[in-house]
Amino acid sequence: MSRTHRFHVDLEGHSVTVLLEWPGHEIEVLVDGKVVAYRRRPEKRGTVLHAELPTDPPQPLTLLVEDMGETPFCSLMTPDARYRRFLMPEVPFPRHAPGGWRPARTLRRLVRRLLRRLRRVPG
Protein backbone atom coordinates (compact mmCIF):
# COMPACT_ATOMS: atom_id res chain seq x y z
CA MET A 1 0.00 0.00 0.00
CA SER A 2 1.41 3.35 -0.97
CA ARG A 3 1.67 6.31 1.33
CA THR A 4 2.32 9.97 0.66
CA HIS A 5 5.28 11.56 2.45
CA ARG A 6 6.01 15.28 2.63
CA PHE A 7 9.47 16.69 3.30
CA HIS A 8 9.81 20.45 3.76
CA VAL A 9 12.46 23.06 4.50
CA ASP A 10 12.68 26.86 4.21
CA LEU A 11 15.89 27.81 2.45
CA GLU A 12 17.02 31.42 1.95
CA GLY A 13 13.47 32.74 2.02
CA HIS A 14 12.11 30.05 -0.32
CA SER A 15 9.93 27.05 0.48
CA VAL A 16 11.30 23.70 -0.75
CA THR A 17 8.91 20.74 -0.53
CA VAL A 18 9.28 17.16 -1.72
CA LEU A 19 6.08 15.13 -2.16
CA LEU A 20 6.70 11.43 -2.38
CA GLU A 21 4.19 8.68 -3.15
CA TRP A 22 5.96 5.66 -1.69
CA PRO A 23 6.87 2.98 -2.60
CA GLY A 24 7.89 3.56 -6.16
CA HIS A 25 5.26 5.74 -7.79
CA GLU A 26 6.28 9.38 -8.16
CA ILE A 27 8.30 12.22 -6.67
CA GLU A 28 7.56 15.95 -7.02
CA VAL A 29 9.83 18.81 -5.98
CA LEU A 30 8.08 22.13 -5.32
CA VAL A 31 9.82 25.46 -4.84
CA ASP A 32 7.50 28.19 -3.56
CA GLY A 33 4.51 25.99 -4.46
CA LYS A 34 5.52 25.41 -8.09
CA VAL A 35 6.60 22.00 -9.42
CA VAL A 36 10.21 22.28 -10.61
CA ALA A 37 11.20 18.60 -10.81
CA TYR A 38 9.26 15.37 -11.27
CA ARG A 39 10.13 11.68 -11.51
CA ARG A 40 7.52 9.03 -12.34
CA ARG A 41 9.29 5.81 -11.33
CA PRO A 42 12.05 6.38 -8.77
CA GLU A 43 15.02 4.04 -8.64
CA LYS A 44 15.21 1.55 -5.77
CA ARG A 45 18.71 2.44 -4.58
CA GLY A 46 18.18 6.19 -4.63
CA THR A 47 16.80 8.85 -6.90
CA VAL A 48 18.57 12.12 -7.67
CA LEU A 49 16.53 15.15 -8.72
CA HIS A 50 17.85 18.57 -9.73
CA ALA A 51 16.05 21.87 -9.16
CA GLU A 52 16.85 25.58 -8.81
CA LEU A 53 15.98 28.29 -6.30
CA PRO A 54 14.57 31.37 -8.07
CA THR A 55 17.29 33.73 -6.88
CA ASP A 56 19.53 36.03 -8.91
CA PRO A 57 21.54 34.10 -10.13
CA PRO A 58 19.54 30.85 -9.79
CA GLN A 59 20.94 28.55 -7.13
CA PRO A 60 20.97 24.85 -8.08
CA LEU A 61 19.71 22.22 -5.65
CA THR A 62 20.26 18.49 -5.68
CA LEU A 63 17.79 16.25 -3.87
CA LEU A 64 18.46 12.62 -3.07
CA VAL A 65 15.56 10.32 -2.11
CA GLU A 66 16.63 6.98 -0.64
CA ASP A 67 14.81 3.93 0.63
CA MET A 68 16.15 2.98 4.05
CA GLY A 69 14.02 -0.02 4.85
CA GLU A 70 10.38 0.89 5.34
CA THR A 71 10.86 4.67 5.48
CA PRO A 72 12.16 6.94 2.70
CA PHE A 73 14.70 9.66 3.47
CA CYS A 74 15.22 12.89 1.55
CA SER A 75 18.44 14.90 1.68
CA LEU A 76 19.12 18.30 0.14
CA MET A 77 22.47 19.47 -1.22
CA THR A 78 23.31 23.10 -2.05
CA PRO A 79 26.56 24.14 -3.72
CA ASP A 80 27.11 27.53 -2.06
CA ALA A 81 30.21 29.02 -0.40
CA ARG A 82 30.31 26.02 1.91
CA TYR A 83 28.79 22.92 0.41
CA ARG A 84 25.82 21.91 2.56
CA ARG A 85 24.05 18.58 2.70
CA PHE A 86 21.34 17.91 5.23
CA LEU A 87 18.39 15.63 5.83
CA MET A 88 15.03 17.23 5.11
CA PRO A 89 12.51 16.71 7.93
CA GLU A 90 9.29 14.88 7.17
CA VAL A 91 6.31 17.03 8.10
CA PRO A 92 2.64 16.07 8.31
CA PHE A 93 0.16 17.35 5.76
CA PRO A 94 -2.06 20.21 6.83
CA ARG A 95 -5.62 19.00 7.41
CA HIS A 96 -6.97 21.04 4.50
CA ALA A 97 -4.36 19.84 1.97
CA PRO A 98 -4.97 17.02 -0.52
CA GLY A 99 -3.33 13.87 0.77
CA GLY A 100 -3.60 15.05 4.38
CA TRP A 101 -7.01 13.49 4.85
CA ARG A 102 -8.75 10.34 3.71
CA PRO A 103 -11.32 11.24 1.06
CA ALA A 104 -13.56 8.19 1.62
CA ARG A 105 -13.64 8.69 5.36
CA THR A 106 -14.32 12.41 5.02
CA LEU A 107 -17.04 11.79 2.44
CA ARG A 108 -18.75 9.35 4.80
CA ARG A 109 -18.65 11.97 7.57
CA LEU A 110 -20.16 14.59 5.29
CA VAL A 111 -22.98 12.26 4.25
CA ARG A 112 -23.69 11.36 7.88
CA ARG A 113 -23.82 15.03 8.91
CA LEU A 114 -26.07 15.89 5.99
CA LEU A 115 -28.45 13.03 6.84
CA ARG A 116 -28.57 14.13 10.50
CA ARG A 117 -29.43 17.67 9.49
CA LEU A 118 -32.11 16.48 7.09
CA ARG A 119 -33.68 14.36 9.85
CA ARG A 120 -33.77 17.40 12.18
CA VAL A 121 -35.63 19.59 9.70
CA PRO A 122 -39.33 19.66 10.63
CA GLY A 123 -41.34 18.41 7.77
mmCIF file of N, CA and C in Angstrom:
data_model
loop_
_atom_site.group_PDB
_atom_site.id
_atom_site.type_symbol
_atom_site.label_atom_id
_atom_site.label_comp_id
_atom_site.label_asym_id
_atom_site.label_seq_id
_atom_site.Cartn_x
_atom_site.Cartn_y
_atom_site.Cartn_z
ATOM 1 N N MET A 1 0.842 -1.170 0.000
ATOM 2 C CA MET A 1 0.000 0.000 0.000
ATOM 3 C C MET A 1 0.890 1.238 0.000
ATOM 4 N N SER A 2 0.578 2.166 -0.871
ATOM 5 C CA SER A 2 1.411 3.349 -0.975
ATOM 6 C C SER A 2 0.977 4.399 0.043
ATOM 7 N N ARG A 3 1.916 5.245 0.375
ATOM 8 C CA ARG A 3 1.666 6.307 1.331
ATOM 9 C C ARG A 3 2.352 7.570 0.841
ATOM 10 N N THR A 4 1.745 8.709 1.070
ATOM 11 C CA THR A 4 2.323 9.974 0.661
ATOM 12 C C THR A 4 3.137 10.562 1.799
ATOM 13 N N HIS A 5 4.383 10.929 1.485
ATOM 14 C CA HIS A 5 5.275 11.556 2.446
ATOM 15 C C HIS A 5 5.530 12.986 1.989
ATOM 16 N N ARG A 6 5.747 13.873 2.944
ATOM 17 C CA ARG A 6 6.014 15.280 2.628
ATOM 18 C C ARG A 6 7.225 15.728 3.419
ATOM 19 N N PHE A 7 8.258 16.162 2.692
ATOM 20 C CA PHE A 7 9.466 16.693 3.300
ATOM 21 C C PHE A 7 9.508 18.182 2.984
ATOM 22 N N HIS A 8 9.858 19.005 3.973
ATOM 23 C CA HIS A 8 9.808 20.448 3.755
ATOM 24 C C HIS A 8 10.923 21.148 4.503
ATOM 25 N N VAL A 9 11.462 22.209 3.854
ATOM 26 C CA VAL A 9 12.456 23.056 4.501
ATOM 27 C C VAL A 9 12.349 24.453 3.884
ATOM 28 N N ASP A 10 12.598 25.479 4.703
ATOM 29 C CA ASP A 10 12.679 26.855 4.205
ATOM 30 C C ASP A 10 14.147 27.169 4.011
ATOM 31 N N LEU A 11 14.492 27.585 2.790
ATOM 32 C CA LEU A 11 15.888 27.806 2.445
ATOM 33 C C LEU A 11 16.036 29.171 1.789
ATOM 34 N N GLU A 12 16.754 30.073 2.461
ATOM 35 C CA GLU A 12 17.022 31.416 1.947
ATOM 36 C C GLU A 12 15.752 32.141 1.506
ATOM 37 N N GLY A 13 14.712 32.048 2.311
ATOM 38 C CA GLY A 13 13.465 32.737 2.021
ATOM 39 C C GLY A 13 12.567 32.028 1.022
ATOM 40 N N HIS A 14 12.916 30.821 0.626
ATOM 41 C CA HIS A 14 12.106 30.052 -0.318
ATOM 42 C C HIS A 14 11.672 28.744 0.334
ATOM 43 N N SER A 15 10.496 28.289 -0.049
ATOM 44 C CA SER A 15 9.930 27.053 0.476
ATOM 45 C C SER A 15 10.284 25.904 -0.470
ATOM 46 N N VAL A 16 10.947 24.877 0.041
ATOM 47 C CA VAL A 16 11.304 23.703 -0.753
ATOM 48 C C VAL A 16 10.568 22.511 -0.167
ATOM 49 N N THR A 17 9.724 21.866 -0.982
ATOM 50 C CA THR A 17 8.915 20.739 -0.533
ATOM 51 C C THR A 17 9.104 19.564 -1.479
ATOM 52 N N VAL A 18 9.210 18.371 -0.926
ATOM 53 C CA VAL A 18 9.281 17.156 -1.718
ATOM 54 C C VAL A 18 8.069 16.308 -1.357
ATOM 55 N N LEU A 19 7.234 16.004 -2.347
ATOM 56 C CA LEU A 19 6.080 15.131 -2.158
ATOM 57 C C LEU A 19 6.435 13.785 -2.759
ATOM 58 N N LEU A 20 6.237 12.747 -1.990
ATOM 59 C CA LEU A 20 6.697 11.427 -2.380
ATOM 60 C C LEU A 20 5.584 10.408 -2.171
ATOM 61 N N GLU A 21 5.158 9.781 -3.237
ATOM 62 C CA GLU A 21 4.187 8.680 -3.155
ATOM 63 C C GLU A 21 5.026 7.415 -3.090
ATOM 64 N N TRP A 22 5.030 6.768 -1.943
ATOM 65 C CA TRP A 22 5.961 5.658 -1.688
ATOM 66 C C TRP A 22 5.209 4.381 -1.456
ATOM 67 N N PRO A 23 5.628 3.252 -1.895
ATOM 68 C CA PRO A 23 6.870 2.982 -2.598
ATOM 69 C C PRO A 23 6.711 3.053 -4.113
ATOM 70 N N GLY A 24 7.677 3.633 -4.725
ATOM 71 C CA GLY A 24 7.895 3.560 -6.156
ATOM 72 C C GLY A 24 6.920 4.155 -7.132
ATOM 73 N N HIS A 25 6.184 5.198 -6.787
ATOM 74 C CA HIS A 25 5.259 5.738 -7.786
ATOM 75 C C HIS A 25 5.769 7.043 -8.384
ATOM 76 N N GLU A 26 5.847 8.095 -7.613
ATOM 77 C CA GLU A 26 6.276 9.377 -8.160
ATOM 78 C C GLU A 26 6.839 10.295 -7.089
ATOM 79 N N ILE A 27 7.689 11.228 -7.544
ATOM 80 C CA ILE A 27 8.301 12.218 -6.672
ATOM 81 C C ILE A 27 8.110 13.579 -7.326
ATOM 82 N N GLU A 28 7.685 14.577 -6.546
ATOM 83 C CA GLU A 28 7.561 15.950 -7.023
ATOM 84 C C GLU A 28 8.380 16.860 -6.119
ATOM 85 N N VAL A 29 9.098 17.800 -6.734
ATOM 86 C CA VAL A 29 9.831 18.814 -5.976
ATOM 87 C C VAL A 29 9.155 20.147 -6.255
ATOM 88 N N LEU A 30 8.729 20.825 -5.195
ATOM 89 C CA LEU A 30 8.079 22.126 -5.325
ATOM 90 C C LEU A 30 8.946 23.194 -4.676
ATOM 91 N N VAL A 31 9.139 24.300 -5.389
ATOM 92 C CA VAL A 31 9.824 25.460 -4.838
ATOM 93 C C VAL A 31 8.819 26.598 -4.871
ATOM 94 N N ASP A 32 8.510 27.139 -3.709
ATOM 95 C CA ASP A 32 7.500 28.195 -3.563
ATOM 96 C C ASP A 32 6.158 27.773 -4.159
ATOM 97 N N GLY A 33 5.810 26.489 -4.014
ATOM 98 C CA GLY A 33 4.511 25.989 -4.459
ATOM 99 C C GLY A 33 4.437 25.601 -5.922
ATOM 100 N N LYS A 34 5.524 25.753 -6.675
ATOM 101 C CA LYS A 34 5.524 25.405 -8.093
ATOM 102 C C LYS A 34 6.371 24.159 -8.314
ATOM 103 N N VAL A 35 5.867 23.228 -9.136
ATOM 104 C CA VAL A 35 6.600 21.999 -9.421
ATOM 105 C C VAL A 35 7.790 22.333 -10.317
ATOM 106 N N VAL A 36 9.004 22.001 -9.841
ATOM 107 C CA VAL A 36 10.210 22.283 -10.611
ATOM 108 C C VAL A 36 10.945 21.020 -11.030
ATOM 109 N N ALA A 37 10.601 19.875 -10.432
ATOM 110 C CA ALA A 37 11.201 18.600 -10.812
ATOM 111 C C ALA A 37 10.194 17.492 -10.535
ATOM 112 N N TYR A 38 10.234 16.457 -11.379
ATOM 113 C CA TYR A 38 9.258 15.371 -11.269
ATOM 114 C C TYR A 38 9.912 14.085 -11.759
ATOM 115 N N ARG A 39 9.642 12.995 -11.071
ATOM 116 C CA ARG A 39 10.126 11.684 -11.510
ATOM 117 C C ARG A 39 8.997 10.691 -11.323
ATOM 118 N N ARG A 40 8.655 9.956 -12.377
ATOM 119 C CA ARG A 40 7.521 9.027 -12.337
ATOM 120 C C ARG A 40 7.864 7.741 -11.589
ATOM 121 N N ARG A 41 8.914 7.073 -11.968
ATOM 122 C CA ARG A 41 9.293 5.813 -11.328
ATOM 123 C C ARG A 41 10.676 5.962 -10.706
ATOM 124 N N PRO A 42 10.746 6.222 -9.403
ATOM 125 C CA PRO A 42 12.053 6.381 -8.766
ATOM 126 C C PRO A 42 12.842 5.079 -8.743
ATOM 127 N N GLU A 43 14.156 5.205 -8.699
ATOM 128 C CA GLU A 43 15.020 4.037 -8.642
ATOM 129 C C GLU A 43 15.037 3.484 -7.217
ATOM 130 N N LYS A 44 15.278 2.184 -7.095
ATOM 131 C CA LYS A 44 15.212 1.552 -5.772
ATOM 132 C C LYS A 44 16.371 1.959 -4.871
ATOM 133 N N ARG A 45 17.554 2.134 -5.426
ATOM 134 C CA ARG A 45 18.715 2.438 -4.584
ATOM 135 C C ARG A 45 18.811 3.900 -4.195
ATOM 136 N N GLY A 46 18.137 4.760 -4.913
ATOM 137 C CA GLY A 46 18.184 6.189 -4.626
ATOM 138 C C GLY A 46 17.904 6.974 -5.894
ATOM 139 N N THR A 47 17.161 8.030 -5.766
ATOM 140 C CA THR A 47 16.796 8.854 -6.905
ATOM 141 C C THR A 47 17.344 10.254 -6.702
ATOM 142 N N VAL A 48 18.008 10.776 -7.721
ATOM 143 C CA VAL A 48 18.572 12.119 -7.673
ATOM 144 C C VAL A 48 17.714 13.022 -8.548
ATOM 145 N N LEU A 49 17.299 14.154 -7.984
ATOM 146 C CA LEU A 49 16.530 15.151 -8.718
ATOM 147 C C LEU A 49 17.254 16.493 -8.618
ATOM 148 N N HIS A 50 17.203 17.265 -9.694
ATOM 149 C CA HIS A 50 17.853 18.565 -9.728
ATOM 150 C C HIS A 50 16.801 19.649 -9.860
ATOM 151 N N ALA A 51 16.982 20.740 -9.130
ATOM 152 C CA ALA A 51 16.052 21.874 -9.164
ATOM 153 C C ALA A 51 16.862 23.148 -8.956
ATOM 154 N N GLU A 52 16.190 24.294 -9.030
ATOM 155 C CA GLU A 52 16.848 25.580 -8.809
ATOM 156 C C GLU A 52 15.994 26.460 -7.915
ATOM 157 N N LEU A 53 16.666 27.248 -7.069
ATOM 158 C CA LEU A 53 15.978 28.286 -6.303
ATOM 159 C C LEU A 53 15.871 29.522 -7.199
ATOM 160 N N PRO A 54 14.727 30.201 -7.204
ATOM 161 C CA PRO A 54 14.571 31.366 -8.073
ATOM 162 C C PRO A 54 15.229 32.619 -7.490
ATOM 163 N N THR A 55 16.548 32.585 -7.364
ATOM 164 C CA THR A 55 17.291 33.733 -6.885
ATOM 165 C C THR A 55 18.041 34.348 -8.070
ATOM 166 N N ASP A 56 18.760 35.425 -7.836
ATOM 167 C CA ASP A 56 19.532 36.031 -8.910
ATOM 168 C C ASP A 56 21.005 35.968 -8.542
ATOM 169 N N PRO A 57 21.817 35.122 -9.106
ATOM 170 C CA PRO A 57 21.540 34.103 -10.127
ATOM 171 C C PRO A 57 20.869 32.879 -9.504
ATOM 172 N N PRO A 58 20.209 32.043 -10.327
ATOM 173 C CA PRO A 58 19.540 30.852 -9.794
ATOM 174 C C PRO A 58 20.521 29.933 -9.073
ATOM 175 N N GLN A 59 20.090 29.426 -7.925
ATOM 176 C CA GLN A 59 20.940 28.547 -7.129
ATOM 177 C C GLN A 59 20.488 27.105 -7.329
ATOM 178 N N PRO A 60 21.362 26.245 -7.853
ATOM 179 C CA PRO A 60 20.975 24.849 -8.085
ATOM 180 C C PRO A 60 20.857 24.067 -6.777
ATOM 181 N N LEU A 61 19.925 23.128 -6.772
ATOM 182 C CA LEU A 61 19.713 22.220 -5.647
ATOM 183 C C LEU A 61 19.777 20.790 -6.167
ATOM 184 N N THR A 62 20.281 19.908 -5.367
ATOM 185 C CA THR A 62 20.260 18.489 -5.685
ATOM 186 C C THR A 62 19.551 17.779 -4.545
ATOM 187 N N LEU A 63 18.550 16.989 -4.885
ATOM 188 C CA LEU A 63 17.791 16.248 -3.873
ATOM 189 C C LEU A 63 18.003 14.759 -4.090
ATOM 190 N N LEU A 64 18.240 14.055 -3.017
ATOM 191 C CA LEU A 64 18.456 12.621 -3.067
ATOM 192 C C LEU A 64 17.394 11.942 -2.208
ATOM 193 N N VAL A 65 16.591 11.064 -2.822
ATOM 194 C CA VAL A 65 15.562 10.319 -2.108
ATOM 195 C C VAL A 65 16.014 8.868 -2.052
ATOM 196 N N GLU A 66 16.127 8.343 -0.835
ATOM 197 C CA GLU A 66 16.627 6.984 -0.645
ATOM 198 C C GLU A 66 15.641 6.152 0.161
ATOM 199 N N ASP A 67 15.634 4.872 -0.117
ATOM 200 C CA ASP A 67 14.809 3.925 0.628
ATOM 201 C C ASP A 67 15.682 3.273 1.686
ATOM 202 N N MET A 68 15.392 3.563 2.949
ATOM 203 C CA MET A 68 16.147 2.981 4.052
ATOM 204 C C MET A 68 15.254 2.023 4.824
ATOM 205 N N GLY A 69 14.926 0.918 4.211
ATOM 206 C CA GLY A 69 14.020 -0.024 4.847
ATOM 207 C C GLY A 69 12.590 0.333 4.527
ATOM 208 N N GLU A 70 11.784 0.572 5.547
ATOM 209 C CA GLU A 70 10.379 0.888 5.339
ATOM 210 C C GLU A 70 10.134 2.371 5.113
ATOM 211 N N THR A 71 11.070 3.227 5.528
ATOM 212 C CA THR A 71 10.864 4.669 5.479
ATOM 213 C C THR A 71 11.789 5.314 4.460
ATOM 214 N N PRO A 72 11.275 6.205 3.613
ATOM 215 C CA PRO A 72 12.159 6.939 2.703
ATOM 216 C C PRO A 72 12.807 8.124 3.412
ATOM 217 N N PHE A 73 13.996 8.497 2.952
ATOM 218 C CA PHE A 73 14.703 9.659 3.466
ATOM 219 C C PHE A 73 14.982 10.596 2.307
ATOM 220 N N CYS A 74 14.957 11.884 2.579
ATOM 221 C CA CYS A 74 15.216 12.888 1.553
ATOM 222 C C CYS A 74 16.299 13.824 2.060
ATOM 223 N N SER A 75 17.382 13.963 1.291
ATOM 224 C CA SER A 75 18.440 14.895 1.676
ATOM 225 C C SER A 75 18.597 15.956 0.594
ATOM 226 N N LEU A 76 18.994 17.141 1.011
ATOM 227 C CA LEU A 76 19.119 18.299 0.138
ATOM 228 C C LEU A 76 20.573 18.746 0.124
ATOM 229 N N MET A 77 21.097 19.009 -1.074
ATOM 230 C CA MET A 77 22.471 19.472 -1.216
ATOM 231 C C MET A 77 22.472 20.799 -1.959
ATOM 232 N N THR A 78 23.202 21.785 -1.419
ATOM 233 C CA THR A 78 23.307 23.104 -2.054
ATOM 234 C C THR A 78 24.777 23.432 -2.258
ATOM 235 N N PRO A 79 25.156 23.768 -3.482
ATOM 236 C CA PRO A 79 26.561 24.142 -3.723
ATOM 237 C C PRO A 79 26.766 25.651 -3.543
ATOM 238 N N ASP A 80 26.844 26.109 -2.307
ATOM 239 C CA ASP A 80 27.114 27.526 -2.065
ATOM 240 C C ASP A 80 28.540 27.667 -1.543
ATOM 241 N N ALA A 81 28.847 28.769 -0.871
ATOM 242 C CA ALA A 81 30.213 29.024 -0.398
ATOM 243 C C ALA A 81 30.752 27.836 0.392
ATOM 244 N N ARG A 82 29.931 27.268 1.233
ATOM 245 C CA ARG A 82 30.307 26.025 1.915
ATOM 246 C C ARG A 82 29.247 24.992 1.540
ATOM 247 N N TYR A 83 29.692 23.956 0.923
ATOM 248 C CA TYR A 83 28.789 22.924 0.411
ATOM 249 C C TYR A 83 28.006 22.327 1.556
ATOM 250 N N ARG A 84 26.665 22.406 1.470
ATOM 251 C CA ARG A 84 25.823 21.910 2.559
ATOM 252 C C ARG A 84 25.020 20.707 2.087
ATOM 253 N N ARG A 85 24.925 19.721 2.942
ATOM 254 C CA ARG A 85 24.053 18.577 2.704
ATOM 255 C C ARG A 85 23.371 18.260 4.026
ATOM 256 N N PHE A 86 22.044 18.216 3.996
ATOM 257 C CA PHE A 86 21.340 17.907 5.232
ATOM 258 C C PHE A 86 20.071 17.130 4.932
ATOM 259 N N LEU A 87 19.609 16.420 5.934
ATOM 260 C CA LEU A 87 18.389 15.630 5.831
ATOM 261 C C LEU A 87 17.191 16.551 5.951
ATOM 262 N N MET A 88 16.244 16.425 5.042
ATOM 263 C CA MET A 88 15.027 17.226 5.112
ATOM 264 C C MET A 88 14.066 16.558 6.089
ATOM 265 N N PRO A 89 13.456 17.323 6.986
ATOM 266 C CA PRO A 89 12.515 16.714 7.935
ATOM 267 C C PRO A 89 11.193 16.373 7.262
ATOM 268 N N GLU A 90 10.623 15.238 7.659
ATOM 269 C CA GLU A 90 9.290 14.877 7.170
ATOM 270 C C GLU A 90 8.265 15.594 8.037
ATOM 271 N N VAL A 91 7.331 16.271 7.388
ATOM 272 C CA VAL A 91 6.311 17.032 8.105
ATOM 273 C C VAL A 91 4.939 16.499 7.718
ATOM 274 N N PRO A 92 3.986 16.554 8.643
ATOM 275 C CA PRO A 92 2.637 16.073 8.310
ATOM 276 C C PRO A 92 1.936 17.038 7.368
ATOM 277 N N PHE A 93 0.970 16.523 6.635
ATOM 278 C CA PHE A 93 0.161 17.346 5.756
ATOM 279 C C PHE A 93 -0.772 18.201 6.597
ATOM 280 N N PRO A 94 -1.026 19.433 6.158
ATOM 281 C CA PRO A 94 -2.064 20.211 6.831
ATOM 282 C C PRO A 94 -3.411 19.519 6.618
ATOM 283 N N ARG A 95 -4.336 19.704 7.517
ATOM 284 C CA ARG A 95 -5.621 19.004 7.414
ATOM 285 C C ARG A 95 -6.393 19.372 6.160
ATOM 286 N N HIS A 96 -6.206 20.607 5.654
ATOM 287 C CA HIS A 96 -6.968 21.045 4.497
ATOM 288 C C HIS A 96 -6.298 20.671 3.171
ATOM 289 N N ALA A 97 -5.080 20.122 3.204
ATOM 290 C CA ALA A 97 -4.357 19.835 1.969
ATOM 291 C C ALA A 97 -4.740 18.473 1.400
ATOM 292 N N PRO A 98 -4.719 18.334 0.075
ATOM 293 C CA PRO A 98 -4.967 17.021 -0.523
ATOM 294 C C PRO A 98 -3.898 16.050 -0.063
ATOM 295 N N GLY A 99 -4.274 14.860 0.276
ATOM 296 C CA GLY A 99 -3.333 13.867 0.768
ATOM 297 C C GLY A 99 -3.210 13.883 2.267
ATOM 298 N N GLY A 100 -3.681 14.953 2.940
ATOM 299 C CA GLY A 100 -3.601 15.045 4.382
ATOM 300 C C GLY A 100 -4.824 14.466 5.061
ATOM 301 N N TRP A 101 -5.801 14.068 4.301
ATOM 302 C CA TRP A 101 -7.007 13.494 4.853
ATOM 303 C C TRP A 101 -7.436 12.335 3.967
ATOM 304 N N ARG A 102 -8.276 11.485 4.483
ATOM 305 C CA ARG A 102 -8.746 10.337 3.705
ATOM 306 C C ARG A 102 -10.078 10.689 3.057
ATOM 307 N N PRO A 103 -10.107 10.789 1.731
ATOM 308 C CA PRO A 103 -11.322 11.236 1.059
ATOM 309 C C PRO A 103 -12.543 10.376 1.374
ATOM 310 N N ALA A 104 -12.402 9.055 1.385
ATOM 311 C CA ALA A 104 -13.560 8.189 1.616
ATOM 312 C C ALA A 104 -14.104 8.407 3.026
ATOM 313 N N ARG A 105 -13.213 8.495 3.983
ATOM 314 C CA ARG A 105 -13.636 8.685 5.356
ATOM 315 C C ARG A 105 -14.316 10.048 5.530
ATOM 316 N N THR A 106 -13.754 11.079 4.927
ATOM 317 C CA THR A 106 -14.318 12.413 5.019
ATOM 318 C C THR A 106 -15.666 12.473 4.316
ATOM 319 N N LEU A 107 -15.778 11.814 3.169
ATOM 320 C CA LEU A 107 -17.035 11.792 2.441
ATOM 321 C C LEU A 107 -18.129 11.118 3.278
ATOM 322 N N ARG A 108 -17.776 10.023 3.932
ATOM 323 C CA ARG A 108 -18.746 9.349 4.804
ATOM 324 C C ARG A 108 -19.220 10.273 5.918
ATOM 325 N N ARG A 109 -18.278 11.026 6.513
ATOM 326 C CA ARG A 109 -18.652 11.965 7.573
ATOM 327 C C ARG A 109 -19.597 13.038 7.051
ATOM 328 N N LEU A 110 -19.298 13.571 5.874
ATOM 329 C CA LEU A 110 -20.162 14.594 5.293
ATOM 330 C C LEU A 110 -21.568 14.063 5.035
ATOM 331 N N VAL A 111 -21.666 12.855 4.518
ATOM 332 C CA VAL A 111 -22.983 12.258 4.245
ATOM 333 C C VAL A 111 -23.739 12.062 5.547
ATOM 334 N N ARG A 112 -23.036 11.556 6.589
ATOM 335 C CA ARG A 112 -23.694 11.358 7.877
ATOM 336 C C ARG A 112 -24.210 12.677 8.460
ATOM 337 N N ARG A 113 -23.388 13.722 8.399
ATOM 338 C CA ARG A 113 -23.815 15.025 8.912
ATOM 339 C C ARG A 113 -25.010 15.557 8.137
ATOM 340 N N LEU A 114 -24.967 15.416 6.815
ATOM 341 C CA LEU A 114 -26.071 15.885 5.989
ATOM 342 C C LEU A 114 -27.361 15.139 6.321
ATOM 343 N N LEU A 115 -27.267 13.820 6.496
ATOM 344 C CA LEU A 115 -28.454 13.027 6.839
ATOM 345 C C LEU A 115 -28.998 13.429 8.209
ATOM 346 N N ARG A 116 -28.111 13.686 9.185
ATOM 347 C CA ARG A 116 -28.568 14.130 10.502
ATOM 348 C C ARG A 116 -29.310 15.456 10.412
ATOM 349 N N ARG A 117 -28.778 16.374 9.644
ATOM 350 C CA ARG A 117 -29.433 17.672 9.492
ATOM 351 C C ARG A 117 -30.779 17.535 8.790
ATOM 352 N N LEU A 118 -30.857 16.677 7.805
ATOM 353 C CA LEU A 118 -32.113 16.480 7.093
ATOM 354 C C LEU A 118 -33.172 15.860 8.011
ATOM 355 N N ARG A 119 -32.748 14.983 8.913
ATOM 356 C CA ARG A 119 -33.684 14.360 9.852
ATOM 357 C C ARG A 119 -34.203 15.381 10.854
ATOM 358 N N ARG A 120 -33.386 16.387 11.216
ATOM 359 C CA ARG A 120 -33.774 17.400 12.185
ATOM 360 C C ARG A 120 -34.771 18.409 11.620
ATOM 361 N N VAL A 121 -34.768 18.589 10.309
ATOM 362 C CA VAL A 121 -35.630 19.593 9.695
ATOM 363 C C VAL A 121 -37.092 19.167 9.867
ATOM 364 N N PRO A 122 -37.927 20.037 10.466
ATOM 365 C CA PRO A 122 -39.326 19.657 10.634
ATOM 366 C C PRO A 122 -40.026 19.589 9.265
ATOM 367 N N GLY A 123 -40.797 18.582 9.093
ATOM 368 C CA GLY A 123 -41.343 18.415 7.766
ATOM 369 C C GLY A 123 -42.767 18.254 7.694
#
